[in-house]
Amino acid sequence: MDKEKKTVAIVLAAGSGKRMGGSTKKQYMLLGGKPVVYYSLKAFQESFIDEIILVVSAGDREYCREEIVRRYGFDKVRYITEGGKERYHSVAAGLHDAQDCDFVFIHDGARPMVTQEMLSRLLAGVMKYGACVAGMPVKDTIKIADQEGFISKTPDRRLVWMVQTPQVFAYPLIRNAYGLLLEKEQELLTQGIAVTDDAMVVESLTGHKVKLVEGSYENIKITTPGDIQIAEAFCKGL
């Protein structure tokens, strides 16, 4: 890697985790005796990444500083930033703090199974294409439903991928894309357009093509209680 290129990871841990139930947010639930978000931070801490920005919910900054960052020695964490109402608000907050960097890795803190090999593939991808995302081809046949719940079309499975994080971009590209998003936020809301990931922001607002890069079928997102059990099984295989 060109040592003059600075890389920053934005780890998103500001979600409420409503589908998990209970009072503990999913990013703080224990997995192998440690909080879920610990594993994402550990992966970036031990990688080529220069700095980490941890984006958390309002009121969680001190807890994360003491119980996660300092407790586990994550000295690459430069900022612990408060997120916003929606995911894209949290990403925008992280991008504001990233500032003087060349490449940004945006990762959901509820995906604990990110690996060094995956990060290396994504770095090569962003250096070549300027924008890339982790993902894997789907294993099942996918159906597109109409508004009544009937099948309307069946896309070619060979062309359908499950998109994951990290999603990685040249900093000027993603910063410009999010600037445009925030400018057009009310217009998009009025049209009922939901922003679901960073690649969508870049594709739709800048026209820049985003490259799909192999992630892992184990790179699951902790969303429901059963996902913790699956991740526990994966962790035992590490």
C-alpha positions as protocol buffer text, in pm:
chain_id: "A"
residue {
  index: 1
  type: MET
  ca { x: 0 y: 0 z: 0 }
}
residue {
  index: 2
  type: ASP
  ca { x: 113 y: 356 z: -68 }
}
residue {
  index: 3
  type: LYS
  ca { x: 208 y: 479 z: 278 }
}
residue {
  index: 4
  type: GLU
  ca { x: 111 y: 833 z: 180 }
}
residue {
  index: 5
  type: LYS
  ca { x: -252 y: 724 z: 143 }
}
residue {
  index: 6
  type: LYS
  ca { x: -445 y: 767 z: 465 }
}
residue {
  index: 7
  type: THR
  ca { x: -730 y: 531 z: 546 }
}
residue {
  index: 8
  type: VAL
  ca { x: -1003 y: 589 z: 803 }
}
residue {
  index: 9
  type: ALA
  ca { x: -1270 y: 345 z: 925 }
}
residue {
  index: 10
  type: ILE
  ca { x: -1611 y: 471 z: 1035 }
}
residue {
  index: 11
  type: VAL
  ca { x: -1770 y: 211 z: 1263 }
}
residue {
  index: 12
  type: LEU
  ca { x: -2143 y: 266 z: 1307 }
}
residue {
  index: 13
  type: ALA
  ca { x: -2276 y: 169 z: 1649 }
}
residue {
  index: 14
  type: ALA
  ca { x: -2567 y: 409 z: 1688 }
}
residue {
  index: 15
  type: GLY
  ca { x: -2853 y: 171 z: 1609 }
}
residue {
  index: 16
  type: SER
  ca { x: -3135 y: 101 z: 1852 }
}
residue {
  index: 17
  type: GLY
  ca { x: -3161 y: -270 z: 1775 }
}
residue {
  index: 18
  type: LYS
  ca { x: -3540 y: -283 z: 1817 }
}
residue {
  index: 19
  type: ARG
  ca { x: -3569 y: -626 z: 1651 }
}
residue {
  index: 20
  type: MET
  ca { x: -3342 y: -778 z: 1916 }
}
residue {
  index: 21
  type: GLY
  ca { x: -3584 y: -711 z: 2201 }
}
residue {
  index: 22
  type: GLY
  ca { x: -3460 y: -654 z: 2554 }
}
residue {
  index: 23
  type: SER
  ca { x: -3291 y: -346 z: 2696 }
}
residue {
  index: 24
  type: THR
  ca { x: -2934 y: -400 z: 2571 }
}
residue {
  index: 25
  type: LYS
  ca { x: -2853 y: -256 z: 2227 }
}
residue {
  index: 26
  type: LYS
  ca { x: -2728 y: -520 z: 1985 }
}
residue {
  index: 27
  type: GLN
  ca { x: -2386 y: -358 z: 1944 }
}
residue {
  index: 28
  type: TYR
  ca { x: -2325 y: -401 z: 2319 }
}
residue {
  index: 29
  type: MET
  ca { x: -2465 y: -754 z: 2356 }
}
residue {
  index: 30
  type: LEU
  ca { x: -2204 y: -1008 z: 2456 }
}
residue {
  index: 31
  type: LEU
  ca { x: -2055 y: -1235 z: 2192 }
}
residue {
  index: 32
  type: GLY
  ca { x: -1789 y: -1470 z: 2323 }
}
residue {
  index: 33
  type: GLY
  ca { x: -1777 y: -1262 z: 2640 }
}
residue {
  index: 34
  type: LYS
  ca { x: -1717 y: -931 z: 2464 }
}
residue {
  index: 35
  type: PRO
  ca { x: -1950 y: -667 z: 2314 }
}
residue {
  index: 36
  type: VAL
  ca { x: -2046 y: -725 z: 1950 }
}
residue {
  index: 37
  type: VAL
  ca { x: -1887 y: -396 z: 1839 }
}
residue {
  index: 38
  type: TYR
  ca { x: -1554 y: -505 z: 1995 }
}
residue {
  index: 39
  type: TYR
  ca { x: -1489 y: -742 z: 1705 }
}
residue {
  index: 40
  type: SER
  ca { x: -1524 y: -479 z: 1433 }
}
residue {
  index: 41
  type: LEU
  ca { x: -1301 y: -239 z: 1624 }
}
residue {
  index: 42
  type: LYS
  ca { x: -1045 y: -516 z: 1682 }
}
residue {
  index: 43
  type: ALA
  ca { x: -1034 y: -598 z: 1310 }
}
residue {
  index: 44
  type: PHE
  ca { x: -963 y: -238 z: 1215 }
}
residue {
  index: 45
  type: GLN
  ca { x: -724 y: -188 z: 1508 }
}
residue {
  index: 46
  type: GLU
  ca { x: -510 y: -478 z: 1385 }
}
residue {
  index: 47
  type: SER
  ca { x: -522 y: -375 z: 1017 }
}
residue {
  index: 48
  type: PHE
  ca { x: -356 y: -117 z: 792 }
}
residue {
  index: 49
  type: ILE
  ca { x: -629 y: 135 z: 887 }
}
residue {
  index: 50
  type: ASP
  ca { x: -476 y: 456 z: 1024 }
}
residue {
  index: 51
  type: GLU
  ca { x: -767 y: 589 z: 1230 }
}
residue {
  index: 52
  type: ILE
  ca { x: -1110 y: 478 z: 1351 }
}
residue {
  index: 53
  type: ILE
  ca { x: -1416 y: 694 z: 1409 }
}
residue {
  index: 54
  type: LEU
  ca { x: -1674 y: 526 z: 1632 }
}
residue {
  index: 55
  type: VAL
  ca { x: -2027 y: 664 z: 1585 }
}
residue {
  index: 56
  type: VAL
  ca { x: -2258 y: 595 z: 1879 }
}
residue {
  index: 57
  type: SER
  ca { x: -2604 y: 684 z: 2005 }
}
residue {
  index: 58
  type: ALA
  ca { x: -2673 y: 997 z: 2207 }
}
residue {
  index: 59
  type: GLY
  ca { x: -2567 y: 936 z: 2566 }
}
residue {
  index: 60
  type: ASP
  ca { x: -2337 y: 641 z: 2489 }
}
residue {
  index: 61
  type: ARG
  ca { x: -2009 y: 826 z: 2430 }
}
residue {
  index: 62
  type: GLU
  ca { x: -1871 y: 798 z: 2783 }
}
residue {
  index: 63
  type: TYR
  ca { x: -1971 y: 432 z: 2813 }
}
residue {
  index: 64
  type: CYS
  ca { x: -1798 y: 349 z: 2486 }
}
residue {
  index: 65
  type: ARG
  ca { x: -1490 y: 550 z: 2576 }
}
residue {
  index: 66
  type: GLU
  ca { x: -1441 y: 375 z: 2911 }
}
residue {
  index: 67
  type: GLU
  ca { x: -1589 y: 28 z: 2865 }
}
residue {
  index: 68
  type: ILE
  ca { x: -1485 y: -43 z: 2507 }
}
residue {
  index: 69
  type: VAL
  ca { x: -1216 y: 188 z: 2368 }
}
residue {
  index: 70
  type: ARG
  ca { x: -999 y: 225 z: 2680 }
}
residue {
  index: 71
  type: ARG
  ca { x: -1079 y: -115 z: 2826 }
}
residue {
  index: 72
  type: TYR
  ca { x: -962 y: -300 z: 2516 }
}
residue {
  index: 73
  type: GLY
  ca { x: -685 y: -61 z: 2414 }
}
residue {
  index: 74
  type: PHE
  ca { x: -827 y: 56 z: 2081 }
}
residue {
  index: 75
  type: ASP
  ca { x: -584 y: 344 z: 2043 }
}
residue {
  index: 76
  type: LYS
  ca { x: -666 y: 396 z: 1676 }
}
residue {
  index: 77
  type: VAL
  ca { x: -1006 y: 537 z: 1776 }
}
residue {
  index: 78
  type: ARG
  ca { x: -958 y: 909 z: 1715 }
}
residue {
  index: 79
  type: TYR
  ca { x: -1317 y: 1026 z: 1766 }
}
residue {
  index: 80
  type: ILE
  ca { x: -1624 y: 892 z: 1941 }
}
residue {
  index: 81
  type: THR
  ca { x: -1898 y: 1077 z: 1758 }
}
residue {
  index: 82
  type: GLU
  ca { x: -2269 y: 1106 z: 1828 }
}
residue {
  index: 83
  type: GLY
  ca { x: -2486 y: 971 z: 1547 }
}
residue {
  index: 84
  type: GLY
  ca { x: -2818 y: 1093 z: 1415 }
}
residue {
  index: 85
  type: LYS
  ca { x: -3177 y: 985 z: 1365 }
}
residue {
  index: 86
  type: GLU
  ca { x: -3113 y: 772 z: 1055 }
}
residue {
  index: 87
  type: ARG
  ca { x: -2813 y: 565 z: 950 }
}
residue {
  index: 88
  type: TYR
  ca { x: -2717 y: 818 z: 685 }
}
residue {
  index: 89
  type: HIS
  ca { x: -2709 y: 1095 z: 946 }
}
residue {
  index: 90
  type: SER
  ca { x: -2461 y: 885 z: 1145 }
}
residue {
  index: 91
  type: VAL
  ca { x: -2246 y: 826 z: 836 }
}
residue {
  index: 92
  type: ALA
  ca { x: -2249 y: 1198 z: 762 }
}
residue {
  index: 93
  type: ALA
  ca { x: -2132 y: 1271 z: 1117 }
}
residue {
  index: 94
  type: GLY
  ca { x: -1847 y: 1025 z: 1077 }
}
residue {
  index: 95
  type: LEU
  ca { x: -1746 y: 1171 z: 740 }
}
residue {
  index: 96
  type: HIS
  ca { x: -1733 y: 1517 z: 893 }
}
residue {
  index: 97
  type: ASP
  ca { x: -1477 y: 1394 z: 1145 }
}
residue {
  index: 98
  type: ALA
  ca { x: -1278 y: 1193 z: 889 }
}
residue {
  index: 99
  type: GLN
  ca { x: -1156 y: 1508 z: 710 }
}
residue {
  index: 100
  type: ASP
  ca { x: -799 y: 1471 z: 582 }
}
residue {
  index: 101
  type: CYS
  ca { x: -797 y: 1115 z: 449 }
}
residue {
  index: 102
  type: ASP
  ca { x: -787 y: 941 z: 113 }
}
residue {
  index: 103
  type: PHE
  ca { x: -1009 y: 636 z: 165 }
}
residue {
  index: 104
  type: VAL
  ca { x: -1298 y: 568 z: 402 }
}
residue {
  index: 105
  type: PHE
  ca { x: -1416 y: 223 z: 517 }
}
residue {
  index: 106
  type: ILE
  ca { x: -1778 y: 247 z: 641 }
}
residue {
  index: 107
  type: HIS
  ca { x: -1876 y: -53 z: 851 }
}
residue {
  index: 108
  type: ASP
  ca { x: -2176 y: -158 z: 1059 }
}
residue {
  index: 109
  type: GLY
  ca { x: -2060 y: -231 z: 1413 }
}
residue {
  index: 110
  type: ALA
  ca { x: -2319 y: -511 z: 1424 }
}
residue {
  index: 111
  type: ARG
  ca { x: -2115 y: -711 z: 1168 }
}
residue {
  index: 112
  type: PRO
  ca { x: -1851 y: -871 z: 1391 }
}
residue {
  index: 113
  type: MET
  ca { x: -1704 y: -1119 z: 1143 }
}
residue {
  index: 114
  type: VAL
  ca { x: -1502 y: -881 z: 922 }
}
residue {
  index: 115
  type: THR
  ca { x: -1154 y: -1023 z: 847 }
}
residue {
  index: 116
  type: GLN
  ca { x: -812 y: -893 z: 747 }
}
residue {
  index: 117
  type: GLU
  ca { x: -837 y: -1072 z: 413 }
}
residue {
  index: 118
  type: MET
  ca { x: -1166 y: -897 z: 340 }
}
residue {
  index: 119
  type: LEU
  ca { x: -1019 y: -558 z: 427 }
}
residue {
  index: 120
  type: SER
  ca { x: -723 y: -619 z: 197 }
}
residue {
  index: 121
  type: ARG
  ca { x: -951 y: -710 z: -95 }
}
residue {
  index: 122
  type: LEU
  ca { x: -1155 y: -396 z: -37 }
}
residue {
  index: 123
  type: LEU
  ca { x: -846 y: -177 z: -20 }
}
residue {
  index: 124
  type: ALA
  ca { x: -729 y: -311 z: -355 }
}
residue {
  index: 125
  type: GLY
  ca { x: -1079 y: -251 z: -492 }
}
residue {
  index: 126
  type: VAL
  ca { x: -1109 y: 109 z: -379 }
}
residue {
  index: 127
  type: MET
  ca { x: -761 y: 196 z: -502 }
}
residue {
  index: 128
  type: LYS
  ca { x: -855 y: 68 z: -847 }
}
residue {
  index: 129
  type: TYR
  ca { x: -1221 y: 174 z: -876 }
}
residue {
  index: 130
  type: GLY
  ca { x: -1271 y: 454 z: -622 }
}
residue {
  index: 131
  type: ALA
  ca { x: -1578 y: 281 z: -477 }
}
residue {
  index: 132
  type: CYS
  ca { x: -1641 y: -80 z: -374 }
}
residue {
  index: 133
  type: VAL
  ca { x: -1855 y: -280 z: -134 }
}
residue {
  index: 134
  type: ALA
  ca { x: -1829 y: -619 z: 30 }
}
residue {
  index: 135
  type: GLY
  ca { x: -2090 y: -869 z: -81 }
}
residue {
  index: 136
  type: MET
  ca { x: -2158 y: -1227 z: -182 }
}
residue {
  index: 137
  type: PRO
  ca { x: -2361 y: -1389 z: -461 }
}
residue {
  index: 138
  type: VAL
  ca { x: -2698 y: -1515 z: -337 }
}
residue {
  index: 139
  type: LYS
  ca { x: -2743 y: -1889 z: -297 }
}
residue {
  index: 140
  type: ASP
  ca { x: -3121 y: -1893 z: -332 }
}
residue {
  index: 141
  type: THR
  ca { x: -3347 y: -1798 z: -619 }
}
residue {
  index: 142
  type: ILE
  ca { x: -3478 y: -1445 z: -563 }
}
residue {
  index: 143
  type: LYS
  ca { x: -3832 y: -1335 z: -648 }
}
residue {
  index: 144
  type: ILE
  ca { x: -3951 y: -976 z: -693 }
}
residue {
  index: 145
  type: ALA
  ca { x: -4303 y: -930 z: -557 }
}
residue {
  index: 146
  type: ASP
  ca { x: -4570 y: -686 z: -665 }
}
residue {
  index: 147
  type: GLN
  ca { x: -4768 y: -475 z: -417 }
}
residue {
  index: 148
  type: GLU
  ca { x: -5020 y: -758 z: -367 }
}
residue {
  index: 149
  type: GLY
  ca { x: -4753 y: -1012 z: -278 }
}
residue {
  index: 150
  type: PHE
  ca { x: -4753 y: -1202 z: -608 }
}
residue {
  index: 151
  type: ILE
  ca { x: -4435 y: -1281 z: -799 }
}
residue {
  index: 152
  type: SER
  ca { x: -4375 y: -1021 z: -1066 }
}
residue {
  index: 153
  type: LYS
  ca { x: -4030 y: -1128 z: -1188 }
}
residue {
  index: 154
  type: THR
  ca { x: -3738 y: -1360 z: -1121 }
}
residue {
  index: 155
  type: PRO
  ca { x: -3396 y: -1198 z: -1166 }
}
residue {
  index: 156
  type: ASP
  ca { x: -3102 y: -1403 z: -1292 }
}
residue {
  index: 157
  type: ARG
  ca { x: -2947 y: -1544 z: -975 }
}
residue {
  index: 158
  type: ARG
  ca { x: -2599 y: -1516 z: -1125 }
}
residue {
  index: 159
  type: LEU
  ca { x: -2634 y: -1137 z: -1117 }
}
residue {
  index: 160
  type: VAL
  ca { x: -2781 y: -1097 z: -767 }
}
residue {
  index: 161
  type: TRP
  ca { x: -2558 y: -1025 z: -468 }
}
residue {
  index: 162
  type: MET
  ca { x: -2617 y: -975 z: -96 }
}
residue {
  index: 163
  type: VAL
  ca { x: -2450 y: -649 z: -8 }
}
residue {
  index: 164
  type: GLN
  ca { x: -2257 y: -621 z: 318 }
}
residue {
  index: 165
  type: THR
  ca { x: -2018 y: -380 z: 483 }
}
residue {
  index: 166
  type: PRO
  ca { x: -1748 y: -253 z: 482 }
}
residue {
  index: 167
  type: GLN
  ca { x: -1833 y: -19 z: 196 }
}
residue {
  index: 168
  type: VAL
  ca { x: -1525 y: 170 z: 86 }
}
residue {
  index: 169
  type: PHE
  ca { x: -1482 y: 494 z: -106 }
}
residue {
  index: 170
  type: ALA
  ca { x: -1238 y: 761 z: -204 }
}
residue {
  index: 171
  type: TYR
  ca { x: -1302 y: 1030 z: 56 }
}
residue {
  index: 172
  type: PRO
  ca { x: -1381 y: 1319 z: -182 }
}
residue {
  index: 173
  type: LEU
  ca { x: -1635 y: 1101 z: -365 }
}
residue {
  index: 174
  type: ILE
  ca { x: -1828 y: 987 z: -57 }
}
residue {
  index: 175
  type: ARG
  ca { x: -1811 y: 1327 z: 111 }
}
residue {
  index: 176
  type: ASN
  ca { x: -1955 y: 1493 z: -202 }
}
residue {
  index: 177
  type: ALA
  ca { x: -2226 y: 1226 z: -231 }
}
residue {
  index: 178
  type: TYR
  ca { x: -2339 y: 1276 z: 129 }
}
residue {
  index: 179
  type: GLY
  ca { x: -2333 y: 1652 z: 87 }
}
residue {
  index: 180
  type: LEU
  ca { x: -2575 y: 1614 z: -203 }
}
residue {
  index: 181
  type: LEU
  ca { x: -2788 y: 1371 z: -3 }
}
residue {
  index: 182
  type: LEU
  ca { x: -2832 y: 1613 z: 284 }
}
residue {
  index: 183
  type: GLU
  ca { x: -2917 y: 1892 z: 42 }
}
residue {
  index: 184
  type: LYS
  ca { x: -3189 y: 1677 z: -117 }
}
residue {
  index: 185
  type: GLU
  ca { x: -3303 y: 1502 z: 201 }
}
residue {
  index: 186
  type: GLN
  ca { x: -3651 y: 1655 z: 219 }
}
residue {
  index: 187
  type: GLU
  ca { x: -3710 y: 1597 z: -152 }
}
residue {
  index: 188
  type: LEU
  ca { x: -3618 y: 1230 z: -119 }
}
residue {
  index: 189
  type: LEU
  ca { x: -3836 y: 1188 z: 190 }
}
residue {
  index: 190
  type: THR
  ca { x: -4130 y: 1344 z: 8 }
}
residue {
  index: 191
  type: GLN
  ca { x: -4080 y: 1096 z: -277 }
}
residue {
  index: 192
  type: GLY
  ca { x: -4069 y: 806 z: -31 }
}
residue {
  index: 193
  type: ILE
  ca { x: -3712 y: 712 z: -127 }
}
residue {
  index: 194
  type: ALA
  ca { x: -3530 y: 528 z: 153 }
}
residue {
  index: 195
  type: VAL
  ca { x: -3151 y: 540 z: 169 }
}
residue {
  index: 196
  type: THR
  ca { x: -3039 y: 192 z: 272 }
}
residue {
  index: 197
  type: ASP
  ca { x: -2664 y: 192 z: 214 }
}
residue {
  index: 198
  type: ASP
  ca { x: -2369 y: 407 z: 114 }
}
residue {
  index: 199
  type: ALA
  ca { x: -2333 y: 256 z: -232 }
}
residue {
  index: 200
  type: MET
  ca { x: -2686 y: 372 z: -312 }
}
residue {
  index: 201
  type: VAL
  ca { x: -2591 y: 728 z: -215 }
}
residue {
  index: 202
  type: VAL
  ca { x: -2286 y: 726 z: -442 }
}
residue {
  index: 203
  type: GLU
  ca { x: -2460 y: 555 z: -734 }
}
residue {
  index: 204
  type: SER
  ca { x: -2774 y: 767 z: -733 }
}
residue {
  index: 205
  type: LEU
  ca { x: -2626 y: 1108 z: -656 }
}
residue {
  index: 206
  type: THR
  ca { x: -2291 y: 1101 z: -836 }
}
residue {
  index: 207
  type: GLY
  ca { x: -2333 y: 835 z: -1105 }
}
residue {
  index: 208
  type: HIS
  ca { x: -2005 y: 673 z: -1000 }
}
residue {
  index: 209
  type: LYS
  ca { x: -2013 y: 295 z: -1047 }
}
residue {
  index: 210
  type: VAL
  ca { x: -1950 y: 81 z: -740 }
}
residue {
  index: 211
  type: LYS
  ca { x: -1753 y: -243 z: -764 }
}
residue {
  index: 212
  type: LEU
  ca { x: -1871 y: -556 z: -582 }
}
residue {
  index: 213
  type: VAL
  ca { x: -1588 y: -727 z: -391 }
}
residue {
  index: 214
  type: GLU
  ca { x: -1605 y: -1069 z: -226 }
}
residue {
  index: 215
  type: GLY
  ca { x: -1691 y: -1048 z: 142 }
}
residue {
  index: 216
  type: SER
  ca { x: -1790 y: -1365 z: 326 }
}
residue {
  index: 217
  type: TYR
  ca { x: -2104 y: -1566 z: 391 }
}
residue {
  index: 218
  type: GLU
  ca { x: -2003 y: -1548 z: 758 }
}
residue {
  index: 219
  type: ASN
  ca { x: -2006 y: -1167 z: 750 }
}
residue {
  index: 220
  type: ILE
  ca { x: -2356 y: -1155 z: 895 }
}
residue {
  index: 221
  type: LYS
  ca { x: -2528 y: -859 z: 1058 }
}
residue {
  index: 222
  type: ILE
  ca { x: -2657 y: -911 z: 1411 }
}
residue {
  index: 223
  type: THR
  ca { x: -3026 y: -822 z: 1377 }
}
residue {
  index: 224
  type: THR
  ca { x: -3230 y: -1082 z: 1565 }
}
residue {
  index: 225
  type: PRO
  ca { x: -3155 y: -1296 z: 1876 }
}
residue {
  index: 226
  type: GLY
  ca { x: -3082 y: -1601 z: 1661 }
}
residue {
  index: 227
  type: ASP
  ca { x: -2799 y: -1416 z: 1489 }
}
residue {
  index: 228
  type: ILE
  ca { x: -2602 y: -1407 z: 1814 }
}
residue {
  index: 229
  type: GLN
  ca { x: -2605 y: -1788 z: 1826 }
}
residue {
  index: 230
  type: ILE
  ca { x: -2489 y: -1809 z: 1464 }
}
residue {
  index: 231
  type: ALA
  ca { x: -2209 y: -1560 z: 1528 }
}
residue {
  index: 232
  type: GLU
  ca { x: -2106 y: -1754 z: 1839 }
}
residue {
  index: 233
  type: ALA
  ca { x: -2061 y: -2062 z: 1622 }
}
residue {
  index: 234
  type: PHE
  ca { x: -1854 y: -1866 z: 1369 }
}
residue {
  index: 235
  type: CYS
  ca { x: -1637 y: -1721 z: 1647 }
}
residue {
  index: 236
  type: LYS
  ca { x: -1553 y: -2069 z: 1776 }
}
residue {
  index: 237
  type: GLY
  ca { x: -1421 y: -2154 z: 1430 }
}
residue {
  index: 238
  type: LEU
  ca { x: -1176 y: -1860 z: 1424 }
}
